[in-house]
Amino acid sequence: MKGYYARKLHSLLGVIPLALFFIEHALTNFGAFEGGPERFNAGVKLLNDLPLIFVLEWVLIYLPLIYHGVYGLYIAYQAKPNNGHFNYERNWRYLLQRITGVITFVYIIWHVFETRFQITLGNVTHEGLGSLMHDIVTQPVFFILYLIGVVSASFHFANGLWSFLVAWGITVGPRAQRVSSYVCMTLFVLVALMFILSLVAFRRAEFQEASVWIDTVKSVLS
Amino acid sequence: MAEATASSKKVKFMITRQDGPDAAAYTEEFELPYRPGMNVISALMEIQRNPVNAKGEKIAPVCWESNCLEEVCGACSMVINGKPRQACAALIDKLEQPIRIQPMKTFPVVRDLVIDRSRMFTALKRVKAWIPIDGTYDLGPGPRMPEKKRQWAYELSKCMTCGVCLESCPNVNDKTDFIGPAAISQVRLFNSHPTGEMNKEERLEALMQDGGIEGCGNSQNCVRSCPKGIPLTTSIAEMNKQTTKHMFKQWLGV
């Protein structure tokens, strides 16, 4: 595929479907903060009750994610940052976009392995996800890693939206790009906050459930 | 007269030198007598007149390029205290000392501060940055350009292919084949010209080739570094819009 189309596809997939799924994920998780395990489980159930869920997961999440992530690593590799001599806000965002992209990709692979893949293996059920998350984030090291992961992902999402608008010629002039900077950076703060609050919510005792999965998960994690 | 003003005040330079295209780079220090109003070019001329380094050794004079001496030709672009710019417009009074001078290493170094900017001219040829007016008969006068459009297009025409935007761009390096901001902005210039517009697809398609507009990573250093204040990032975003439109038109066959 010619570079132009490869890059355009990378940019498009970042927003449709990945950014949309990211927002959906933020909302489902926020259910944990808003209404505890009941609300969170209702959200998880709602998604998993969708018809053709297997196809949806692959077409709307895994395949775009793999393409966006692998091509993104190539973009990050091609960069030669020069922030020392060009100490500008946009240039820092250029660098952060690549750093958070790599962090997010690694984090997502780990996160999917710990959660969704354990369901595939049969170690956890969908109803057990809340207590699984509880067990993960009550460990300080994993809690910090999850914080780094969600903040990185939120930045990459919001700043990526900003550059998407430039790459598709929607925000052309300096004023449009400045306004979209404010909007996107606000979005970064809001979404990051939503994820952080959900992580905090998962630490609450109400998500603790004495059951067999926890031991299984513990054996996976150790 | 000149002697009278050459006070005991000294100006210190640290110049990155290189004896040939494949030779190793090294730094040499120079101390020159201060003169009011001196700039980096006049300092380099002083070294040429009296090629002695700070240690007092006689050395081969430092090579550089310059032409217009009024920041319109772009020939004397070099990295001065970390920023790529024109040496002729770099006043010593406004620079922190020691003044560090390096060649723009994004380009192949020929010798000392002399670089080879051929890739920029190759890029201009690739995007067809000209207006074809030849026909087999007299085509007559072209359409008029609206004055409003002429005014912003004139800003784009100030580009002197100096290479500063490529030097400041983190995506122009040996790992990519990105043509850089200058040529992209030239496509906007020639595509906005009423006669040039007649061949706009050719230029857009050139930007959609490998190493074209997709190489931009939105660091926006170019627009902050351009000595002519050309709205390079506006040009890039506008070309993003036009290439995207062109892509869909191609697919849909309109």
Tab-separated table of N, CA and C in Angstrom, chain A residues 62-205:
chain	number	residue	atom	x	y	z
A	62	TYR	N	-10.105	-5.386	17.520
A	62	TYR	CA	-8.781	-6.024	17.393
A	62	TYR	C	-8.055	-5.669	16.101
A	63	LEU	N	-8.725	-5.841	14.950
A	63	LEU	CA	-8.038	-5.584	13.684
A	63	LEU	C	-7.592	-4.120	13.552
A	64	PRO	N	-8.496	-3.143	13.797
A	64	PRO	CA	-8.044	-1.748	13.731
A	64	PRO	C	-6.917	-1.463	14.726
A	65	LEU	N	-7.029	-2.064	15.905
A	65	LEU	CA	-6.026	-1.826	16.941
A	65	LEU	C	-4.660	-2.355	16.513
A	66	ILE	N	-4.658	-3.543	15.942
A	66	ILE	CA	-3.379	-4.125	15.506
A	66	ILE	C	-2.765	-3.264	14.403
A	67	TYR	N	-3.594	-2.881	13.423
A	67	TYR	CA	-3.058	-2.044	12.334
A	67	TYR	C	-2.543	-0.716	12.880
A	68	HIS	N	-3.395	-0.038	13.667
A	68	HIS	CA	-3.034	1.285	14.194
A	68	HIS	C	-1.776	1.186	15.067
A	69	GLY	N	-1.706	0.138	15.868
A	69	GLY	CA	-0.566	-0.022	16.778
A	69	GLY	C	0.722	-0.332	16.051
A	70	VAL	N	0.666	-1.290	15.132
A	70	VAL	CA	1.907	-1.687	14.442
A	70	VAL	C	2.397	-0.557	13.541
A	71	TYR	N	1.484	0.039	12.781
A	71	TYR	CA	1.893	1.156	11.920
A	71	TYR	C	2.361	2.335	12.774
A	72	GLY	N	1.718	2.513	13.914
A	72	GLY	CA	2.110	3.584	14.830
A	72	GLY	C	3.519	3.405	15.360
A	73	LEU	N	3.892	2.156	15.635
A	73	LEU	CA	5.265	1.898	16.095
A	73	LEU	C	6.257	2.328	15.014
A	74	TYR	N	5.887	2.073	13.754
A	74	TYR	CA	6.748	2.472	12.644
A	74	TYR	C	6.868	3.995	12.581
A	75	ILE	N	5.741	4.695	12.797
A	75	ILE	CA	5.777	6.165	12.799
A	75	ILE	C	6.665	6.668	13.940
A	76	ALA	N	6.525	6.037	15.106
A	76	ALA	CA	7.329	6.454	16.258
A	76	ALA	C	8.810	6.221	15.983
A	77	TYR	N	9.103	5.099	15.313
A	77	TYR	CA	10.499	4.788	15.000
A	77	TYR	C	11.106	5.831	14.061
A	78	GLN	N	10.264	6.358	13.149
A	78	GLN	CA	10.770	7.305	12.149
A	78	GLN	C	11.059	8.698	12.720
A	79	ALA	N	10.562	8.977	13.904
A	79	ALA	CA	10.712	10.321	14.457
A	79	ALA	C	12.127	10.556	14.967
A	80	LYS	N	12.576	11.791	14.812
A	80	LYS	CA	13.870	12.181	15.367
A	80	LYS	C	13.617	13.437	16.198
A	81	PRO	N	13.151	13.264	17.436
A	81	PRO	CA	12.711	14.419	18.236
A	81	PRO	C	13.830	15.442	18.443
A	82	ASN	N	13.439	16.716	18.461
A	82	ASN	CA	14.423	17.793	18.629
A	82	ASN	C	13.908	18.829	19.620
A	83	ASN	N	13.281	18.335	20.705
A	83	ASN	CA	12.632	19.240	21.645
A	83	ASN	C	13.602	20.131	22.414
A	84	GLY	N	14.867	19.726	22.472
A	84	GLY	CA	15.865	20.552	23.162
A	84	GLY	C	15.993	21.916	22.512
A	85	HIS	N	16.134	21.935	21.191
A	85	HIS	CA	16.317	23.197	20.479
A	85	HIS	C	15.000	23.835	20.071
A	86	PHE	N	13.941	23.013	19.970
A	86	PHE	CA	12.646	23.554	19.549
A	86	PHE	C	11.639	23.283	20.658
A	87	ASN	N	11.746	24.099	21.699
A	87	ASN	CA	10.997	23.884	22.921
A	87	ASN	C	9.598	24.506	22.809
A	88	TYR	N	8.797	23.961	21.896
A	88	TYR	CA	7.468	24.511	21.659
A	88	TYR	C	6.409	23.509	22.095
A	89	GLU	N	5.245	24.047	22.471
A	89	GLU	CA	4.158	23.207	22.977
A	89	GLU	C	3.746	22.140	21.960
A	90	ARG	N	3.572	22.529	20.695
A	90	ARG	CA	3.144	21.570	19.678
A	90	ARG	C	4.206	20.491	19.472
A	91	ASN	N	5.473	20.899	19.582
A	91	ASN	CA	6.561	19.937	19.398
A	91	ASN	C	6.597	18.935	20.546
A	92	TRP	N	6.249	19.395	21.750
A	92	TRP	CA	6.162	18.470	22.888
A	92	TRP	C	5.019	17.495	22.693
A	93	ARG	N	3.909	18.005	22.152
A	93	ARG	CA	2.781	17.120	21.904
A	93	ARG	C	3.113	16.099	20.826
A	94	TYR	N	3.931	16.529	19.862
A	94	TYR	CA	4.409	15.608	18.811
A	94	TYR	C	5.168	14.448	19.467
A	95	LEU	N	6.082	14.803	20.393
A	95	LEU	CA	6.882	13.777	21.065
A	95	LEU	C	6.006	12.913	21.972
A	96	LEU	N	5.139	13.571	22.765
A	96	LEU	CA	4.268	12.835	23.687
A	96	LEU	C	3.324	11.898	22.947
A	97	GLN	N	2.856	12.326	21.766
A	97	GLN	CA	1.953	11.490	20.984
A	97	GLN	C	2.629	10.160	20.663
A	98	ARG	N	3.934	10.207	20.348
A	98	ARG	CA	4.659	8.987	20.011
A	98	ARG	C	4.978	8.159	21.256
A	99	ILE	N	5.390	8.837	22.326
A	99	ILE	CA	5.702	8.108	23.565
A	99	ILE	C	4.444	7.447	24.130
A	100	THR	N	3.355	8.248	24.240
A	100	THR	CA	2.129	7.677	24.810
A	100	THR	C	1.556	6.595	23.894
A	101	GLY	N	1.804	6.729	22.604
A	101	GLY	CA	1.334	5.705	21.671
A	101	GLY	C	1.984	4.362	21.966
A	102	VAL	N	3.303	4.382	22.162
A	102	VAL	CA	4.026	3.139	22.445
A	102	VAL	C	3.591	2.575	23.802
A	103	ILE	N	3.516	3.464	24.806
A	103	ILE	CA	3.077	3.016	26.138
A	103	ILE	C	1.685	2.396	26.048
A	104	THR	N	0.779	3.103	25.367
A	104	THR	CA	-0.598	2.629	25.264
A	104	THR	C	-0.671	1.267	24.587
A	105	PHE	N	0.100	1.089	23.514
A	105	PHE	CA	0.059	-0.173	22.781
A	105	PHE	C	0.501	-1.333	23.678
A	106	VAL	N	1.613	-1.138	24.382
A	106	VAL	CA	2.114	-2.174	25.289
A	106	VAL	C	1.088	-2.426	26.405
A	107	TYR	N	0.564	-1.321	26.954
A	107	TYR	CA	-0.404	-1.405	28.039
A	107	TYR	C	-1.655	-2.171	27.606
A	108	ILE	N	-2.140	-1.859	26.392
A	108	ILE	CA	-3.376	-2.508	25.931
A	108	ILE	C	-3.163	-4.011	25.756
A	109	ILE	N	-2.008	-4.383	25.201
A	109	ILE	CA	-1.730	-5.811	25.012
A	109	ILE	C	-1.769	-6.522	26.376
A	110	TRP	N	-1.130	-5.908	27.352
A	110	TRP	CA	-1.088	-6.474	28.707
A	110	TRP	C	-2.491	-6.534	29.312
A	111	HIS	N	-3.215	-5.421	29.163
A	111	HIS	CA	-4.554	-5.287	29.733
A	111	HIS	C	-5.523	-6.302	29.104
A	112	VAL	N	-5.442	-6.467	27.784
A	112	VAL	CA	-6.320	-7.428	27.102
A	112	VAL	C	-5.974	-8.851	27.553
A	113	PHE	N	-4.676	-9.105	27.710
A	113	PHE	CA	-4.255	-10.425	28.173
A	113	PHE	C	-4.822	-10.722	29.563
A	114	GLU	N	-4.769	-9.710	30.436
A	114	GLU	CA	-5.216	-9.908	31.815
A	114	GLU	C	-6.717	-10.056	31.970
A	115	THR	N	-7.464	-9.422	31.053
A	115	THR	CA	-8.914	-9.385	31.230
A	115	THR	C	-9.645	-10.206	30.156
A	116	ARG	N	-9.721	-9.662	28.945
A	116	ARG	CA	-10.507	-10.309	27.891
A	116	ARG	C	-9.968	-11.702	27.562
A	117	PHE	N	-8.646	-11.837	27.523
A	117	PHE	CA	-8.071	-13.122	27.139
A	117	PHE	C	-8.317	-14.183	28.209
A	118	GLN	N	-8.410	-13.759	29.468
A	118	GLN	CA	-8.698	-14.710	30.543
A	118	GLN	C	-10.119	-15.259	30.414
A	119	ILE	N	-10.995	-14.431	29.834
A	119	ILE	CA	-12.367	-14.906	29.588
A	119	ILE	C	-12.340	-15.973	28.511
A	120	THR	N	-11.557	-15.708	27.449
A	120	THR	CA	-11.415	-16.695	26.366
A	120	THR	C	-10.875	-18.011	26.915
A	121	LEU	N	-9.922	-17.898	27.833
A	121	LEU	CA	-9.333	-19.111	28.405
A	121	LEU	C	-10.284	-19.807	29.368
A	122	GLY	N	-11.329	-19.106	29.764
A	122	GLY	CA	-12.292	-19.688	30.680
A	122	GLY	C	-11.936	-19.520	32.147
A	123	ASN	N	-10.954	-18.682	32.423
A	123	ASN	CA	-10.565	-18.463	33.819
A	123	ASN	C	-11.491	-17.497	34.542
A	124	VAL	N	-12.142	-16.642	33.778
A	124	VAL	CA	-13.011	-15.625	34.357
A	124	VAL	C	-14.298	-15.578	33.536
A	125	THR	N	-15.383	-15.165	34.175
A	125	THR	CA	-16.603	-14.924	33.407
A	125	THR	C	-16.816	-13.417	33.345
A	126	HIS	N	-17.732	-12.987	32.487
A	126	HIS	CA	-17.988	-11.557	32.365
A	126	HIS	C	-18.419	-10.939	33.689
A	127	GLU	N	-19.173	-11.699	34.479
A	127	GLU	CA	-19.645	-11.175	35.764
A	127	GLU	C	-18.487	-11.050	36.755
A	128	GLY	N	-17.410	-11.769	36.494
A	128	GLY	CA	-16.280	-11.738	37.420
A	128	GLY	C	-15.278	-10.636	37.116
A	129	LEU	N	-15.523	-9.854	36.033
A	129	LEU	CA	-14.538	-8.835	35.623
A	129	LEU	C	-14.314	-7.777	36.692
A	130	GLY	N	-15.411	-7.397	37.369
A	130	GLY	CA	-15.300	-6.372	38.406
A	130	GLY	C	-14.356	-6.797	39.510
A	131	SER	N	-14.539	-8.009	39.993
A	131	SER	CA	-13.673	-8.454	41.092
A	131	SER	C	-12.260	-8.732	40.588
A	132	LEU	N	-12.162	-9.125	39.311
A	132	LEU	CA	-10.831	-9.290	38.722
A	132	LEU	C	-10.082	-7.962	38.738
A	133	MET	N	-10.777	-6.890	38.301
A	133	MET	CA	-10.166	-5.551	38.308
A	133	MET	C	-9.820	-5.132	39.728
A	134	HIS	N	-10.717	-5.477	40.671
A	134	HIS	CA	-10.460	-5.151	42.070
A	134	HIS	C	-9.136	-5.769	42.520
A	135	ASP	N	-8.962	-7.043	42.160
A	135	ASP	CA	-7.743	-7.738	42.568
A	135	ASP	C	-6.491	-7.152	41.933
A	136	ILE	N	-6.646	-6.657	40.710
A	136	ILE	CA	-5.480	-6.074	40.037
A	136	ILE	C	-5.117	-4.728	40.654
A	137	VAL	N	-6.114	-3.826	40.737
A	137	VAL	CA	-5.777	-2.451	41.123
A	137	VAL	C	-5.603	-2.252	42.630
A	138	THR	N	-5.886	-3.266	43.416
A	138	THR	CA	-5.569	-3.100	44.841
A	138	THR	C	-4.097	-3.398	45.109
A	139	GLN	N	-3.416	-3.902	44.089
A	139	GLN	CA	-1.963	-4.058	44.228
A	139	GLN	C	-1.310	-2.759	43.773
A	140	PRO	N	-0.564	-2.087	44.669
A	140	PRO	CA	-0.064	-0.733	44.363
A	140	PRO	C	0.690	-0.642	43.037
A	141	VAL	N	1.538	-1.609	42.751
A	141	VAL	CA	2.343	-1.535	41.515
A	141	VAL	C	1.427	-1.557	40.292
A	142	PHE	N	0.470	-2.485	40.303
A	142	PHE	CA	-0.434	-2.578	39.151
A	142	PHE	C	-1.333	-1.351	39.059
A	143	PHE	N	-1.705	-0.814	40.223
A	143	PHE	CA	-2.538	0.390	40.218
A	143	PHE	C	-1.801	1.537	39.523
A	144	ILE	N	-0.518	1.686	39.869
A	144	ILE	CA	0.279	2.760	39.247
A	144	ILE	C	0.455	2.498	37.753
A	145	LEU	N	0.723	1.246	37.390
A	145	LEU	CA	0.867	0.921	35.969
A	145	LEU	C	-0.432	1.196	35.213
A	146	TYR	N	-1.552	0.872	35.840
A	146	TYR	CA	-2.838	1.154	35.208
A	146	TYR	C	-3.073	2.653	35.072
A	147	LEU	N	-2.659	3.413	36.094
A	147	LEU	CA	-2.801	4.872	36.009
A	147	LEU	C	-1.999	5.408	34.831
A	148	ILE	N	-0.734	4.961	34.728
A	148	ILE	CA	0.109	5.404	33.609
A	148	ILE	C	-0.554	5.016	32.292
A	149	GLY	N	-1.072	3.795	32.254
A	149	GLY	CA	-1.716	3.304	31.033
A	149	GLY	C	-2.911	4.147	30.619
A	150	VAL	N	-3.807	4.425	31.554
A	150	VAL	CA	-5.030	5.147	31.166
A	150	VAL	C	-4.742	6.618	30.847
A	151	VAL	N	-3.791	7.223	31.568
A	151	VAL	CA	-3.465	8.623	31.262
A	151	VAL	C	-2.802	8.704	29.881
A	152	SER	N	-1.886	7.777	29.594
A	152	SER	CA	-1.248	7.747	28.277
A	152	SER	C	-2.284	7.558	27.180
A	153	ALA	N	-3.156	6.589	27.393
A	153	ALA	CA	-4.170	6.298	26.371
A	153	ALA	C	-5.073	7.506	26.159
A	154	SER	N	-5.444	8.186	27.259
A	154	SER	CA	-6.330	9.342	27.138
A	154	SER	C	-5.651	10.475	26.378
A	155	PHE	N	-4.359	10.701	26.666
A	155	PHE	CA	-3.647	11.756	25.940
A	155	PHE	C	-3.550	11.408	24.466
A	156	HIS	N	-3.155	10.172	24.204
A	156	HIS	CA	-2.981	9.744	22.815
A	156	HIS	C	-4.295	9.870	22.038
A	157	PHE	N	-5.370	9.542	22.690
A	157	PHE	CA	-6.704	9.662	22.094
A	157	PHE	C	-7.043	11.121	21.788
A	158	ALA	N	-6.878	11.998	22.796
A	158	ALA	CA	-7.310	13.388	22.617
A	158	ALA	C	-6.402	14.137	21.646
A	159	ASN	N	-5.096	13.954	21.795
A	159	ASN	CA	-4.181	14.641	20.894
A	159	ASN	C	-4.267	14.052	19.488
A	160	GLY	N	-4.545	12.756	19.421
A	160	GLY	CA	-4.720	12.115	18.122
A	160	GLY	C	-5.918	12.675	17.386
A	161	LEU	N	-6.942	13.005	18.150
A	161	LEU	CA	-8.131	13.622	17.570
A	161	LEU	C	-7.767	14.980	16.978
A	162	TRP	N	-6.911	15.704	17.701
A	162	TRP	CA	-6.453	17.011	17.218
A	162	TRP	C	-5.721	16.857	15.881
A	163	SER	N	-4.793	15.896	15.820
A	163	SER	CA	-4.038	15.770	14.567
A	163	SER	C	-4.875	15.129	13.463
A	164	PHE	N	-5.866	14.344	13.834
A	164	PHE	CA	-6.805	13.820	12.831
A	164	PHE	C	-7.491	14.980	12.108
A	165	LEU	N	-7.919	15.975	12.900
A	165	LEU	CA	-8.609	17.130	12.312
A	165	LEU	C	-7.699	17.902	11.361
A	166	VAL	N	-6.395	17.902	11.651
A	166	VAL	CA	-5.450	18.565	10.744
A	166	VAL	C	-5.210	17.685	9.514
A	167	ALA	N	-5.013	16.388	9.765
A	167	ALA	CA	-4.643	15.476	8.676
A	167	ALA	C	-5.739	15.320	7.636
A	168	TRP	N	-6.989	15.566	8.024
A	168	TRP	CA	-8.082	15.462	7.059
A	168	TRP	C	-8.540	16.827	6.584
A	169	GLY	N	-7.765	17.847	6.920
A	169	GLY	CA	-8.071	19.181	6.401
A	169	GLY	C	-9.324	19.792	6.979
A	170	ILE	N	-9.678	19.434	8.215
A	170	ILE	CA	-10.881	20.004	8.836
A	170	ILE	C	-10.518	21.281	9.588
A	171	THR	N	-9.440	21.238	10.374
A	171	THR	CA	-8.936	22.459	11.011
A	171	THR	C	-7.728	22.921	10.204
A	172	VAL	N	-7.905	23.972	9.418
A	172	VAL	CA	-6.840	24.396	8.504
A	172	VAL	C	-6.029	25.567	9.069
A	173	GLY	N	-6.705	26.620	9.431
A	173	GLY	CA	-5.999	27.825	9.873
A	173	GLY	C	-5.516	27.733	11.306
A	174	PRO	N	-4.614	28.664	11.711
A	174	PRO	CA	-4.071	28.642	13.078
A	174	PRO	C	-5.151	28.797	14.147
A	175	ARG	N	-6.195	29.594	13.848
A	175	ARG	CA	-7.243	29.812	14.846
A	175	ARG	C	-8.033	28.522	15.092
A	176	ALA	N	-8.391	27.855	13.996
A	176	ALA	CA	-9.133	26.593	14.121
A	176	ALA	C	-8.290	25.569	14.886
A	177	GLN	N	-7.013	25.541	14.601
A	177	GLN	CA	-6.153	24.561	15.265
A	177	GLN	C	-5.951	24.898	16.740
A	178	ARG	N	-5.973	26.188	17.048
A	178	ARG	CA	-5.834	26.590	18.455
A	178	ARG	C	-7.094	26.206	19.235
A	179	VAL	N	-8.241	26.524	18.659
A	179	VAL	CA	-9.499	26.194	19.328
A	179	VAL	C	-9.612	24.678	19.515
A	180	SER	N	-9.262	23.919	18.468
A	180	SER	CA	-9.379	22.467	18.602
A	180	SER	C	-8.365	21.937	19.619
A	181	SER	N	-7.246	22.647	19.796
A	181	SER	CA	-6.293	22.263	20.857
A	181	SER	C	-6.954	22.350	22.224
A	182	TYR	N	-7.646	23.474	22.454
A	182	TYR	CA	-8.311	23.647	23.752
A	182	TYR	C	-9.347	22.551	23.969
A	183	VAL	N	-10.149	22.318	22.929
A	183	VAL	CA	-11.220	21.321	23.049
A	183	VAL	C	-10.614	19.939	23.326
A	184	CYS	N	-9.589	19.583	22.536
A	184	CYS	CA	-9.013	18.237	22.670
A	184	CYS	C	-8.302	18.060	24.014
A	185	MET	N	-7.604	19.103	24.477
A	185	MET	CA	-6.899	18.957	25.749
A	185	MET	C	-7.892	18.902	26.923
A	186	THR	N	-9.016	19.591	26.779
A	186	THR	CA	-10.070	19.468	27.791
A	186	THR	C	-10.608	18.040	27.803
A	187	LEU	N	-10.798	17.515	26.600
A	187	LEU	CA	-11.273	16.149	26.454
A	187	LEU	C	-10.291	15.170	27.117
A	188	PHE	N	-9.006	15.436	26.938
A	188	PHE	CA	-7.971	14.595	27.563
A	188	PHE	C	-8.163	14.558	29.075
A	189	VAL	N	-8.313	15.735	29.669
A	189	VAL	CA	-8.460	15.811	31.117
A	189	VAL	C	-9.722	15.070	31.568
A	190	LEU	N	-10.821	15.307	30.860
A	190	LEU	CA	-12.090	14.691	31.255
A	190	LEU	C	-12.036	13.166	31.164
A	191	VAL	N	-11.557	12.673	30.022
A	191	VAL	CA	-11.541	11.217	29.831
A	191	VAL	C	-10.547	10.562	30.797
A	192	ALA	N	-9.386	11.197	30.977
A	192	ALA	CA	-8.400	10.650	31.910
A	192	ALA	C	-9.006	10.566	33.308
A	193	LEU	N	-9.738	11.621	33.677
A	193	LEU	CA	-10.381	11.670	34.985
A	193	LEU	C	-11.403	10.546	35.140
A	194	MET	N	-12.174	10.316	34.081
A	194	MET	CA	-13.171	9.246	34.119
A	194	MET	C	-12.510	7.896	34.369
A	195	PHE	N	-11.402	7.633	33.666
A	195	PHE	CA	-10.711	6.354	33.831
A	195	PHE	C	-10.084	6.239	35.221
A	196	ILE	N	-9.513	7.351	35.698
A	196	ILE	CA	-8.876	7.313	37.017
A	196	ILE	C	-9.923	7.040	38.091
A	197	LEU	N	-11.071	7.730	37.977
A	197	LEU	CA	-12.142	7.520	38.957
A	197	LEU	C	-12.642	6.077	38.920
A	198	SER	N	-12.716	5.501	37.704
A	198	SER	CA	-13.159	4.106	37.640
A	198	SER	C	-12.146	3.187	38.312
A	199	LEU	N	-10.853	3.478	38.094
A	199	LEU	CA	-9.829	2.648	38.737
A	199	LEU	C	-9.947	2.739	40.253
A	200	VAL	N	-10.193	3.967	40.732
A	200	VAL	CA	-10.363	4.167	42.175
A	200	VAL	C	-11.581	3.382	42.659
A	201	ALA	N	-12.646	3.431	41.836
A	201	ALA	CA	-13.882	2.720	42.209
A	201	ALA	C	-13.643	1.213	42.313
A	202	PHE	N	-12.835	0.684	41.398
A	202	PHE	CA	-12.562	-0.757	41.432
A	202	PHE	C	-11.816	-1.185	42.700
A	203	ARG	N	-11.172	-0.206	43.353
A	203	ARG	CA	-10.445	-0.530	44.586
A	203	ARG	C	-11.395	-0.689	45.778
A	204	ARG	N	-12.652	-0.218	45.626
A	204	ARG	CA	-13.594	-0.309	46.739
A	204	ARG	C	-13.899	-1.772	47.086
A	205	ALA	N	-14.264	-1.971	48.350
A	205	ALA	CA	-14.496	-3.337	48.842
A	205	ALA	C	-15.683	-4.000	48.158
